[in-house]
Each structure stands twice: as C-alpha cells, then as structure tokens.
Coordinates of C-alpha atoms in Angstrom, one line a residue:
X131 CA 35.1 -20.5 -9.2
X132 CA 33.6 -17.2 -8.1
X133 CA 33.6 -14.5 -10.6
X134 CA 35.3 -11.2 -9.4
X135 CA 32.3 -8.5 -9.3
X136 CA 32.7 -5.6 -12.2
X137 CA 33.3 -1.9 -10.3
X138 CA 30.1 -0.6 -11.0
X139 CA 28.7 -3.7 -8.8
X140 CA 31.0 -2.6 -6.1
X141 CA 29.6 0.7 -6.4
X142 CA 25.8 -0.3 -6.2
X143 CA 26.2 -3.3 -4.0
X144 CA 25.6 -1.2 -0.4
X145 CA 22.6 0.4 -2.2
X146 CA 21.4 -3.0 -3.3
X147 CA 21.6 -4.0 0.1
X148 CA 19.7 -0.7 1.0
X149 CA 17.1 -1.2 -0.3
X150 CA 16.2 -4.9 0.1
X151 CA 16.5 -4.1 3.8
X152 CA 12.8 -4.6 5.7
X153 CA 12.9 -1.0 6.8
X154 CA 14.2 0.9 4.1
X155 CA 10.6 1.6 2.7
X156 CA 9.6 3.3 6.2
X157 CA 12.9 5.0 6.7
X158 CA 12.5 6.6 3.3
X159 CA 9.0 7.4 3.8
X160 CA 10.3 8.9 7.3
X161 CA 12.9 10.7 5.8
X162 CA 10.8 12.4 2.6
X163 CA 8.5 13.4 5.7
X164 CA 10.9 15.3 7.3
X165 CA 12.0 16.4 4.1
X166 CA 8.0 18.3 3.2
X167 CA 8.1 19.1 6.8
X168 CA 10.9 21.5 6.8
X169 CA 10.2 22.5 3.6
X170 CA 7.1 23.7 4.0
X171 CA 8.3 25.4 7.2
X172 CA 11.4 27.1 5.9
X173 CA 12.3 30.1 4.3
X174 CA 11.3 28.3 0.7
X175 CA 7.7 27.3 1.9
X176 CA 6.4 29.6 -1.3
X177 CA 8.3 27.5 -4.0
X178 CA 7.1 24.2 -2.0
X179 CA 3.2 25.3 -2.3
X180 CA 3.8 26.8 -6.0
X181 CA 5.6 23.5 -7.1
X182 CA 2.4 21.5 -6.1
X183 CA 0.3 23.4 -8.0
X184 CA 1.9 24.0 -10.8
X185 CA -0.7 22.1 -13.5
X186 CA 0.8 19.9 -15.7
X187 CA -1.4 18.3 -19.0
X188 CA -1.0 15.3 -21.4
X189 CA -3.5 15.1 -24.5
X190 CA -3.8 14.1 -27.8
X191 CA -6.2 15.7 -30.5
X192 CA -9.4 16.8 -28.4
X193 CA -8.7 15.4 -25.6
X194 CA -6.7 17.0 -23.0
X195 CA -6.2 16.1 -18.8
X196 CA -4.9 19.0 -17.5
X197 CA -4.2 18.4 -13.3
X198 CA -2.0 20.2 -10.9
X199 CA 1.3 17.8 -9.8
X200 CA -0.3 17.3 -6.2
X201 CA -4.0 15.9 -8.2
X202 CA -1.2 14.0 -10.5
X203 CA 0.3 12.7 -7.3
X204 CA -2.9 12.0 -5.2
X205 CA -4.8 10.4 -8.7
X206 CA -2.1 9.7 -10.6
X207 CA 0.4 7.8 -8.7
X208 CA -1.4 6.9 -5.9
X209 CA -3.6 4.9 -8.8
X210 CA -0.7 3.0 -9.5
X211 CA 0.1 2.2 -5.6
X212 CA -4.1 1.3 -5.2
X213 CA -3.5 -1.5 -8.3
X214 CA -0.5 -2.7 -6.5
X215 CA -2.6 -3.0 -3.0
X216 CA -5.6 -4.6 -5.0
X217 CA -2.7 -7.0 -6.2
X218 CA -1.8 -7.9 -2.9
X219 CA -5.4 -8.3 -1.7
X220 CA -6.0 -10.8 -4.8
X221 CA -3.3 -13.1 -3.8
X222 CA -3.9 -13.0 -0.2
X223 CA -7.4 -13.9 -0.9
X224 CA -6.2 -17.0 -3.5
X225 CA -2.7 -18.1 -1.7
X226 CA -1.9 -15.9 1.4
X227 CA -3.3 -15.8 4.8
X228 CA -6.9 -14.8 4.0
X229 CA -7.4 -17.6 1.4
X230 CA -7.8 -20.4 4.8
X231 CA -11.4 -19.3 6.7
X232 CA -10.0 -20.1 10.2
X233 CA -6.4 -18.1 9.8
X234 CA -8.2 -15.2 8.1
X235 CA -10.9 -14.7 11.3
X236 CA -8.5 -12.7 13.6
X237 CA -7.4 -10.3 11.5
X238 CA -10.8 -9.6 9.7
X239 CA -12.3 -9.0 13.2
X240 CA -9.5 -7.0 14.6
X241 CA -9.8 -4.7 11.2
X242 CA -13.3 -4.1 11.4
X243 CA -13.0 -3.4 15.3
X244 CA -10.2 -1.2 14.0
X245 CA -12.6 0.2 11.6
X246 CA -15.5 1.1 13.3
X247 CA -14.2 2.3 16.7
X248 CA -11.8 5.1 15.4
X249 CA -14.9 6.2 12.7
X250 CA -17.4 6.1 16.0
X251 CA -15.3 8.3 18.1
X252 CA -14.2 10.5 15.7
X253 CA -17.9 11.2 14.8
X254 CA -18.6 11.5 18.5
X255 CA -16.1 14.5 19.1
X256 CA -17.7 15.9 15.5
X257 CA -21.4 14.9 14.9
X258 CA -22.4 17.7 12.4
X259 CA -21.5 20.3 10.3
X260 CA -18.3 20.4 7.9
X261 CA -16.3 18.6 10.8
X262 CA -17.9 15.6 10.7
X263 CA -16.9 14.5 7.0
X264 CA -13.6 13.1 8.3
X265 CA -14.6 10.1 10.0
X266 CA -13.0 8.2 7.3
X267 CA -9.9 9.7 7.9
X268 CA -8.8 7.8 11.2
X269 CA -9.5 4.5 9.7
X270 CA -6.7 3.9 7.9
X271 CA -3.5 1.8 8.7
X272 CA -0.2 2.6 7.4
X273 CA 1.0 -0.8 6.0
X274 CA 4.7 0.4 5.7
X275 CA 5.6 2.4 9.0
X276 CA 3.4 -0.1 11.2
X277 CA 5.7 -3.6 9.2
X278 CA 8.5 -0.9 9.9
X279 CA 8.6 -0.7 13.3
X280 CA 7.5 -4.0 13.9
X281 CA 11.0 -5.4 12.5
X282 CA 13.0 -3.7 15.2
X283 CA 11.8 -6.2 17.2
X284 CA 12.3 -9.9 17.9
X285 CA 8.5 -10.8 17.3
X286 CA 7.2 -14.5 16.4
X287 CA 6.2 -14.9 12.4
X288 CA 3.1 -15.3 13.3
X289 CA 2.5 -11.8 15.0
X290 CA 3.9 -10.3 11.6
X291 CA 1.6 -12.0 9.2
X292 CA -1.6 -11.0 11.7
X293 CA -0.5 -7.4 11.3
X294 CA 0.0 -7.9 7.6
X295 CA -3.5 -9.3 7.2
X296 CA -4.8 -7.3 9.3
X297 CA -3.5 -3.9 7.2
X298 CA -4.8 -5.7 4.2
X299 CA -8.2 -5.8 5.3
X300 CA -8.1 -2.3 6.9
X301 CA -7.4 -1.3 3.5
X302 CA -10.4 -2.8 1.7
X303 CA -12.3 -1.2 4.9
X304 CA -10.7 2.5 3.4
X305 CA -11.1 1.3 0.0
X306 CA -15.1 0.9 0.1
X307 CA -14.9 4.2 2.3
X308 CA -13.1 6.2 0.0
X309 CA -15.7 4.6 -3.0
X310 CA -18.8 5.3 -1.5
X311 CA -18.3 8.5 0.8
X312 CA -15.9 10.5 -1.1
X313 CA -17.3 10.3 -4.2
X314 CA -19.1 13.6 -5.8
X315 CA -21.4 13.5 -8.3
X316 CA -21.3 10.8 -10.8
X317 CA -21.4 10.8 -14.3
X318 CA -22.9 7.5 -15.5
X319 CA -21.5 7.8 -19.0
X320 CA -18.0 7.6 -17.9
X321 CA -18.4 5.3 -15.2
X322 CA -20.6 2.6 -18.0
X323 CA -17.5 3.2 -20.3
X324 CA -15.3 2.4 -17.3
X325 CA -17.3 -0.7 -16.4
X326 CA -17.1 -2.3 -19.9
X327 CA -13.6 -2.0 -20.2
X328 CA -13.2 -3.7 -17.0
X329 CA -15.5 -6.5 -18.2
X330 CA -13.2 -6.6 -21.6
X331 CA -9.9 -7.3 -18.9
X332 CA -11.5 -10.0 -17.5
X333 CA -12.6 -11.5 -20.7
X334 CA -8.8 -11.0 -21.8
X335 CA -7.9 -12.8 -18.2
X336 CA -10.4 -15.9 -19.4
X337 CA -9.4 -16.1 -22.7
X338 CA -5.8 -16.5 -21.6
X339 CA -3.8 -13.6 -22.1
X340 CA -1.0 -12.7 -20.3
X341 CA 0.5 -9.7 -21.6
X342 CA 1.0 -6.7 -19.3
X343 CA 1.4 -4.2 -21.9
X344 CA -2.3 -4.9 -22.8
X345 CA -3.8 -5.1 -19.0
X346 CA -2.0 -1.7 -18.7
X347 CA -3.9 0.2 -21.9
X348 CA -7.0 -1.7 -20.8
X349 CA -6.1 -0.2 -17.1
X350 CA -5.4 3.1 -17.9
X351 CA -8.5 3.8 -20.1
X352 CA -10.5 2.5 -17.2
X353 CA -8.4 5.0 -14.9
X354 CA -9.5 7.7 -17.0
X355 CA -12.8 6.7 -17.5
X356 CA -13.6 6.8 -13.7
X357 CA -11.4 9.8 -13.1
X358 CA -14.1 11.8 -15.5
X359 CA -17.0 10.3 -13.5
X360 CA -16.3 11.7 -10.6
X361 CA -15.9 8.0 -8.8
X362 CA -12.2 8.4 -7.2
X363 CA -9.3 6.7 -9.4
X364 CA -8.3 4.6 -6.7
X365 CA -11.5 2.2 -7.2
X366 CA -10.6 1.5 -10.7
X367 CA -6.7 0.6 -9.9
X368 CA -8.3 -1.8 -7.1
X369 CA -10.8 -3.2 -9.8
X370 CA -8.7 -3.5 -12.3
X371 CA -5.7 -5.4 -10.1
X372 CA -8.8 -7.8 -9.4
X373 CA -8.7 -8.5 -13.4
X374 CA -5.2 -9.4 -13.5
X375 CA -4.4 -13.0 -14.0
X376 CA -3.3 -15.4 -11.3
X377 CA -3.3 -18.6 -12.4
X378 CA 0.2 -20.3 -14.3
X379 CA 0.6 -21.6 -17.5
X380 CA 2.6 -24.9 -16.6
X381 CA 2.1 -26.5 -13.0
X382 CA 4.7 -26.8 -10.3
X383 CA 5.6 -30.5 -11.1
X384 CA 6.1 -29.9 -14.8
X385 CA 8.3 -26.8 -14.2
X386 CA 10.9 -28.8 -11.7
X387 CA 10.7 -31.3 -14.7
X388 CA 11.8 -29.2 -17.1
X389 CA 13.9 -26.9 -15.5
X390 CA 15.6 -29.9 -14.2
X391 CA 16.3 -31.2 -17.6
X392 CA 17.4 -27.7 -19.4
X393 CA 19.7 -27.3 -16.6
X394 CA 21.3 -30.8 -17.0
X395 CA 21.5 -30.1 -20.9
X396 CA 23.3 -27.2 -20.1
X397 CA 26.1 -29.0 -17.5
X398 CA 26.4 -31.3 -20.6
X399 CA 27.7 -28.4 -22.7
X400 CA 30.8 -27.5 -21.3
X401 CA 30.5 -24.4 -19.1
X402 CA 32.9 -21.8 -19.5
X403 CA 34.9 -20.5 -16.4
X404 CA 33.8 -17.0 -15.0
X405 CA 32.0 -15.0 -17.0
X406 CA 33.1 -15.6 -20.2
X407 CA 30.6 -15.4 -23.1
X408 CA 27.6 -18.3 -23.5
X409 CA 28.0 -20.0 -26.6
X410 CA 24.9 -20.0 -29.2
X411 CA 23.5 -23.4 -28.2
X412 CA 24.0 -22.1 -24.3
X413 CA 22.2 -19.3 -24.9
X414 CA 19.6 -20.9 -26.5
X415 CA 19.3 -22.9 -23.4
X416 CA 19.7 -20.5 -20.8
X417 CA 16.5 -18.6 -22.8
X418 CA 14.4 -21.7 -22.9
X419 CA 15.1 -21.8 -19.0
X420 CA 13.7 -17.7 -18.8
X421 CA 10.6 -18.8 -20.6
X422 CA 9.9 -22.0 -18.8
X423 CA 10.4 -19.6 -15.7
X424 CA 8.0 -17.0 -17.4
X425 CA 5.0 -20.2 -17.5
X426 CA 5.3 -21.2 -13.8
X427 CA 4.9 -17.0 -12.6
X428 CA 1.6 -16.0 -12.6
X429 CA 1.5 -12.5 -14.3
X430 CA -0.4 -11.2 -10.4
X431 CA 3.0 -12.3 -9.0
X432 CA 5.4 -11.1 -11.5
X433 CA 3.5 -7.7 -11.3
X434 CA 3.6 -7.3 -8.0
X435 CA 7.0 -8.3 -7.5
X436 CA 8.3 -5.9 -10.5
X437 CA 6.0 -2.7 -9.5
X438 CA 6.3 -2.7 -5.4
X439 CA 10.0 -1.3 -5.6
X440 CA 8.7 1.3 -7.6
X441 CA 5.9 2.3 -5.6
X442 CA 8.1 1.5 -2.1
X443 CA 11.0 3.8 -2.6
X444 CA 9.5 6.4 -5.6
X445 CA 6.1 6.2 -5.0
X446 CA 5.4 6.4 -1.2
X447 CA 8.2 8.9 -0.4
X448 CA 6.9 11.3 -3.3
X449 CA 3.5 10.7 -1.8
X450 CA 5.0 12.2 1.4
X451 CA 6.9 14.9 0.1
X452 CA 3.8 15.9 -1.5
X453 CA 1.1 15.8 1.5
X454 CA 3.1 15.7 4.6
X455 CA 4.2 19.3 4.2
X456 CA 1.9 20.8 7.0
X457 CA 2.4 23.9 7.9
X458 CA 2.9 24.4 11.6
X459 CA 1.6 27.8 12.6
X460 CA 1.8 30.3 15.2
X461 CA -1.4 29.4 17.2
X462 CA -0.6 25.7 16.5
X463 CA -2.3 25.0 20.2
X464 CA -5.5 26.2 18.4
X465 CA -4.9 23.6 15.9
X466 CA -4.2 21.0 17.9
X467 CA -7.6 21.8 19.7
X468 CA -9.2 21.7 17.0
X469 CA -12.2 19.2 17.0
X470 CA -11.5 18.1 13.7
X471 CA -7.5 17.5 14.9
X472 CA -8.7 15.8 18.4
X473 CA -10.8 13.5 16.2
X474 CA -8.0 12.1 14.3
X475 CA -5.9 11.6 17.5
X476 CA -8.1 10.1 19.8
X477 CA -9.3 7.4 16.7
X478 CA -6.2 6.8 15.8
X479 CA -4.3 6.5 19.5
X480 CA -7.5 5.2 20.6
X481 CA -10.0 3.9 18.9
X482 CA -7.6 1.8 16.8
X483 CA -6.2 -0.4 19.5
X484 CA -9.5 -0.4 21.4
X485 CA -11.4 -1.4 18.7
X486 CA -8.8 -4.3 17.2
X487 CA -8.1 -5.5 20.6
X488 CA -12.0 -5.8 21.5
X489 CA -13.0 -7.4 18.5
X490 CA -10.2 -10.0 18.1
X491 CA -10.7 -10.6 22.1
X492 CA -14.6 -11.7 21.5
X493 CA -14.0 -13.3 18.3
X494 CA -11.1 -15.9 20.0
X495 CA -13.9 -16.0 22.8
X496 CA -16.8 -16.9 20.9
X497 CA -14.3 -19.2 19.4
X498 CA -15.0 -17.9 15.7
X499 CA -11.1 -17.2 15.5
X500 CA -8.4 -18.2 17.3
X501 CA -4.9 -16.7 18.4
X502 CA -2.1 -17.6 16.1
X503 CA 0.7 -20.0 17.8
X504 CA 3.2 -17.7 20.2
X505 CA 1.0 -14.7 20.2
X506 CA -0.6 -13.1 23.4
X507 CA -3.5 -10.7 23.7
X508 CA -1.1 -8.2 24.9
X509 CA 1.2 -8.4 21.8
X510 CA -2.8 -7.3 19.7
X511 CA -3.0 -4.6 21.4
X512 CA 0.2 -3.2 21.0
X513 CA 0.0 -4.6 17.1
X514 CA -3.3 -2.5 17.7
X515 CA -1.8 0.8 18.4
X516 CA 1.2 0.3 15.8
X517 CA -2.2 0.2 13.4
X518 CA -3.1 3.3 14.8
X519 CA 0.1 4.9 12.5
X520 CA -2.2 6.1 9.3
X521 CA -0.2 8.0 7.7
X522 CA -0.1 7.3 4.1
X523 CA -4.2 6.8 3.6
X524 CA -5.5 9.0 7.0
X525 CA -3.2 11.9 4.7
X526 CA -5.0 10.5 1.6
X527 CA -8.2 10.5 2.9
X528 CA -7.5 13.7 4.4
X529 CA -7.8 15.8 0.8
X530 CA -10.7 13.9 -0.4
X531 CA -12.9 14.7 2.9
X532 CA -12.8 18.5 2.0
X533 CA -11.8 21.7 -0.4
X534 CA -10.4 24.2 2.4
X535 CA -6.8 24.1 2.5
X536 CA -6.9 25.2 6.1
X537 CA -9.1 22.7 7.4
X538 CA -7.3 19.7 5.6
X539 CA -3.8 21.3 7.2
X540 CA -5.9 20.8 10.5
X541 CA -6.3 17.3 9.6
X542 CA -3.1 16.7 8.4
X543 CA -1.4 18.0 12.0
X544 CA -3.7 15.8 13.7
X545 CA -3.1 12.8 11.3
X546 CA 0.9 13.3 12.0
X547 CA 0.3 13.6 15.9
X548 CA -1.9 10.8 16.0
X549 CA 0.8 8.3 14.1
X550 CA 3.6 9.7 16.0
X551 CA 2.1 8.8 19.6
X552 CA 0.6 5.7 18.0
X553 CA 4.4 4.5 16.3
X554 CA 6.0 6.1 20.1
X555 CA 3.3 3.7 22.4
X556 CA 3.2 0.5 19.8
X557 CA 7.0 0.3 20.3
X558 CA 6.9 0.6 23.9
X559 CA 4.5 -1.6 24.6
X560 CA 6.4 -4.0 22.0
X561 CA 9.4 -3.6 23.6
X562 CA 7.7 -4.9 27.3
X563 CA 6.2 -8.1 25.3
X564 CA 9.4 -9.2 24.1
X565 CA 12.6 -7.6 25.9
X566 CA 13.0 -11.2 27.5
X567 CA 13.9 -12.1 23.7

C-alpha cells in the first residue's frame, strides 16, 4: 500500500528534486554570479560594496573577533567549505580513487602538470614587481562548474572520476599554495596553541570518540587559533577534516546481521497500514535500527554527507555573490590588457590543458599510469580545459595575493574571462569526443 504524500510534500517535492539534481550546485553558483555581477554594475553598486564591508563581531568577556562580512565570508565560511574538501580528500585517500597507487597516477600527474604550467606562464608574462604574486591564482580548478558541465554530456564513468581526482589533487596543490605563499607574518604563539589542539583531535579520534559536537569546539578553537597567527584559516579546516574519524564501529558483515534481524523482528509485529502511528515496542525497534545504522557510518562520511548541501547550495553561491561582483569599467580594454589579467587567462585557457594533457601523456608513456577504460587522450585535454574553469579558489586566491582593491578587480576580470573561454572550449571539444553518443 503506498501512503498518499502530506501537501507540504507536494509542495517541496520539485525542490527536492532540485536540488539533488547533478547540476544544481553549478547552476546556482552560475546564477548568484550573475546575481554580484549586475549588482555590482547597477544603479545599487554602493549598497553592494557597503554591505561587504559592513564589520560584524562575536566575543565573550575580553575577547572579541571583529571582521567585515566579506573576511567572515572568505575566513569564515570558506573555513567550513576547506574542512568539507579536507573531508573529501581523506576518504579519497582511504576508500576512493586515490587510495589504489595505479588508478591514482593519472590524475596526480595531470594535476601537477595542471599545476605547474598555468603558475610558469603566468610568472612568465609577470616576473617581478607586485604583478608577479598571483601565480597562484591560475592554479586552481573549480570542482563544481568543471563536474557541472561535464554532466551535460554522455561521457564514460571513468572520465568523471579522472576529473574528480584530478580536482582533488589540484586542490591539495592550492591548498599548500595558499599555506606557504599567502601567509604573512606568523605568530608562533597562536599557531603552537593551534597545533596542540589539533594533536588533542586526534587523540580524541584514537581514543574512540565519535561525537561531532566535540570535533567542532576542538575545530573551531583551532580555526581561531590560526586565524590570530596570521597562517590562513583554510589550513586548519583542511587539518582538522584530517582528524576526523573514518573508521566504523561495527563491520559490514555484522551490520547486514543485525539489521537483518531487527527488521525481521519488526515484520513479526504486525505493521500498521499507511502511516499510522508505530507502536512502543515498534518504535523501540525502528530506533535500535537508527543506531545500528549510526555504528556502520563512519563519522568522515556522515559529515560529509550532512555538511556538503550546506556548503553546495548556501555556501558556494554566497561565496559568489560575495567575490564575483567585479566591477566592469569604462576602459575595461585596459583591464583586460592588463598583465596581471593576461596572466590569469592564458594559465587558465592555456597552461591548464597544456600542462594536464602533457603530463598525463608522458606518465601513460613511461607507463607509470595508464588511461582509464573508454577514455581517449583527446577526451584529457578537453577534461583539461574544463579544469581551466577556477572560479571559486582562482577568486579566492585572488584576495589573498594582494591589498589593492583595484588590482584584485583586475584579477577577478581576468579570473571570470579565463573560466568562461575555458567552460565555452571544454564543452566544445566535449561535444566533438562524444556527439556519436
């Protein structure tokens, strides 16, 4: 018997399907893009700049963070999407498609080609002086516009999980970059206090506990800890998503077993017809069930799983609204000219598919990787230039690299050109490699 769904299931059912969609996270991100663009571009452009730098401040007794909403946004939330990453990169490394040696090569190579070559030629239009300090920004791979694009077209699994690890790795790549380079000076004191409450997560991770309401007070003292030291925020999200445990409390077999058996105990009971309400012996089965579920979920997974939403469709797109809001200004052809602009272009349109193509080519040649089942070299390349949309951490990157509003506006145009040739010539060049699909 099916049970007749309540109205306000009726109501929330299309957005349900919304937002389970595979491109929903890019189209929102697109859409909060436009959003800052106009904004920032209209009439209202003064109430879009004075909103972003309108300081906000939490504090209890002496102490007291006071921050502007776009530093809340760019340390703040983004610290929360960097945990979530660090997440990602911990089970990829334990389960996923990094954890096997000889699936992992490709898209390790193909990153650090995709690494290097966009830094190099950035640096090479921009050897000295204040230009040069955004090398790191072409880099970078924007994980949810590249998977976005990729899904409007009828491309093997295989392809999708190279791009996936490759992203993955890319990330650790801006990661380290963002931890070494764009650091200012460091206070030790903050980053030792930092350090041991890292060392007392993973302590709590040995000794068994599971509890995310404690990883979270451990995480966000560590958060603050290297926000005062001057090491960027992002690091400690990343270490402290390392910390989180991974491991399950009961093992596969045992959980079948017993989920097996409460569920025959609860056949055995009687079930009411549609939703009528459990009895107490019911419910006391149906909770043992929850808990049993609870021991077979590592809490890695079960974070991940509850926080991406949240960062995907409230995170991201605030990101967005937040740092896409360039302003495009009257001599925008002496933007665009700018060295610092044709940097970011030509590494992104460039030197990312140049440098992931070369790298995976010689690594399958040397035979220290090889090419997943159903994928061609052509379908890297233009996997390659889809990597080449940075978005999300080129933008990022883009307001640690400097202070001057007008120069990280520069690099914010050329970030948004570059991605928008890179996303407009990855889809063609996807489109060629499959339209016999």
């Amino acid at each position: 018997m099916t049970v007749e769904p309540v109205f306000i299931d009726r109501i929330t059912r299309p957005f349900q399907v919304f937002l389970k969609h595979k491109l929903a996270g890019a189209g929102l991100l697109l859409l909060f893009t436009i959003i800052a663009l106009i904004w920032a571009n209209s009439g209202y452009k003064d109430s879009y700049h004075e909103l972003l730098h309108t300081y906000a401040t939490i504090g209890i007794g002496k102490f007291e963070l006071s921050k502007t909403l776009s530093h809340w946004i760019n340390d703040g939330l983004m610290g929360i999407f960097f945990f979530v990453v660090g997440l990602e990169i911990k089970r990829e490394f334990l389960a996923g498609e990094l954890a096997n040696p000889k699936t992992a090569a490709l898209p390790i190579f193909g990153a650090l080609g995709g690494v290097l070559a966009p830094a190099l030629i950035y640096f090479a239009i921009n050897p000295s002086g204040e230009a040069s300090l955004g090398w790191g920004i072409p880099m970078a791979t924007d994980i949810a516009f590249a998977l976005g694009i990729l899904a409007l077209f009828p491309v093997s699994i295989s392809l999708k999980v190279f791009l996936t690890a490759l992203a993955i790795v890319d990330d650790i790549g801006a990661i380290l970059v963002v931890a070494i380079f764009y650091t200012d000076d460091i206070a030790l004191q903050s980053l030792a206090l930092g350090g041991c409450f890292l060392l007392v997560s993973i302590a709590a991770n040995m000794a068994g506990a599971r509890n995310p309401v404690l990883y979270f007070l451990i995480g966000f003292v560590v958060w603050v800890a290297f926000l005062k030291s001057g090491v960027h925020a992002t690091l400690a999200a990343v270490l402290m998503a390392f910390t989180i445990p991974a491991r399950t409390r009961i093992h596969g077999n045992q959980f079948a077993e017993q989920a097996e058996a409460l569920l025959k105990r609860l056949r055995e009971t009687g079930l009411p017809q549609g939703n009528a309400l459990l009895s107490s012996e019911q419910h006391s089965i149906v909770h043992s069930m929850e808990q049993v579920t609870e021991k077979a979920t590592a809490p890695l997974q079960e974070l991940e799983h509850t926080l991406m939403p949240f960062v995907t469709f409230l995170i991201m797109p605030i990101f967005a609204l937040a740092n896409a809001g360039v302003v495009i200004a009257e001599d925008f052809g002496a933007v665009i000219t700018n060295s610092i602009a044709v940097g970011i272009v030509a590494g992104l349109v460039i030197g990312k598919p140049l440098g992931i193509f070369v790298f995976a080519w010689l690594s399958v040649k040397l035979k220290v990787a090889e090419l997943p089942e159903g994928v061609t070299f052509t379908q890297i390349g233009a996997v390659g230039m889809l990597a080449g949309v940075g978005f999300t951490m080129a933008l990022f990157i883009s307001t640690l690299a400097w202070a001057d509003e007008s120069i990280i506006e520069t690099a914010k145009t050329g970030v948004l050109i570059g991605s928008l040739i890179s996303a407009v010539i990855g889809s063609f060049l996807l489109y060629l490699t499959t339209r016999k699909s």
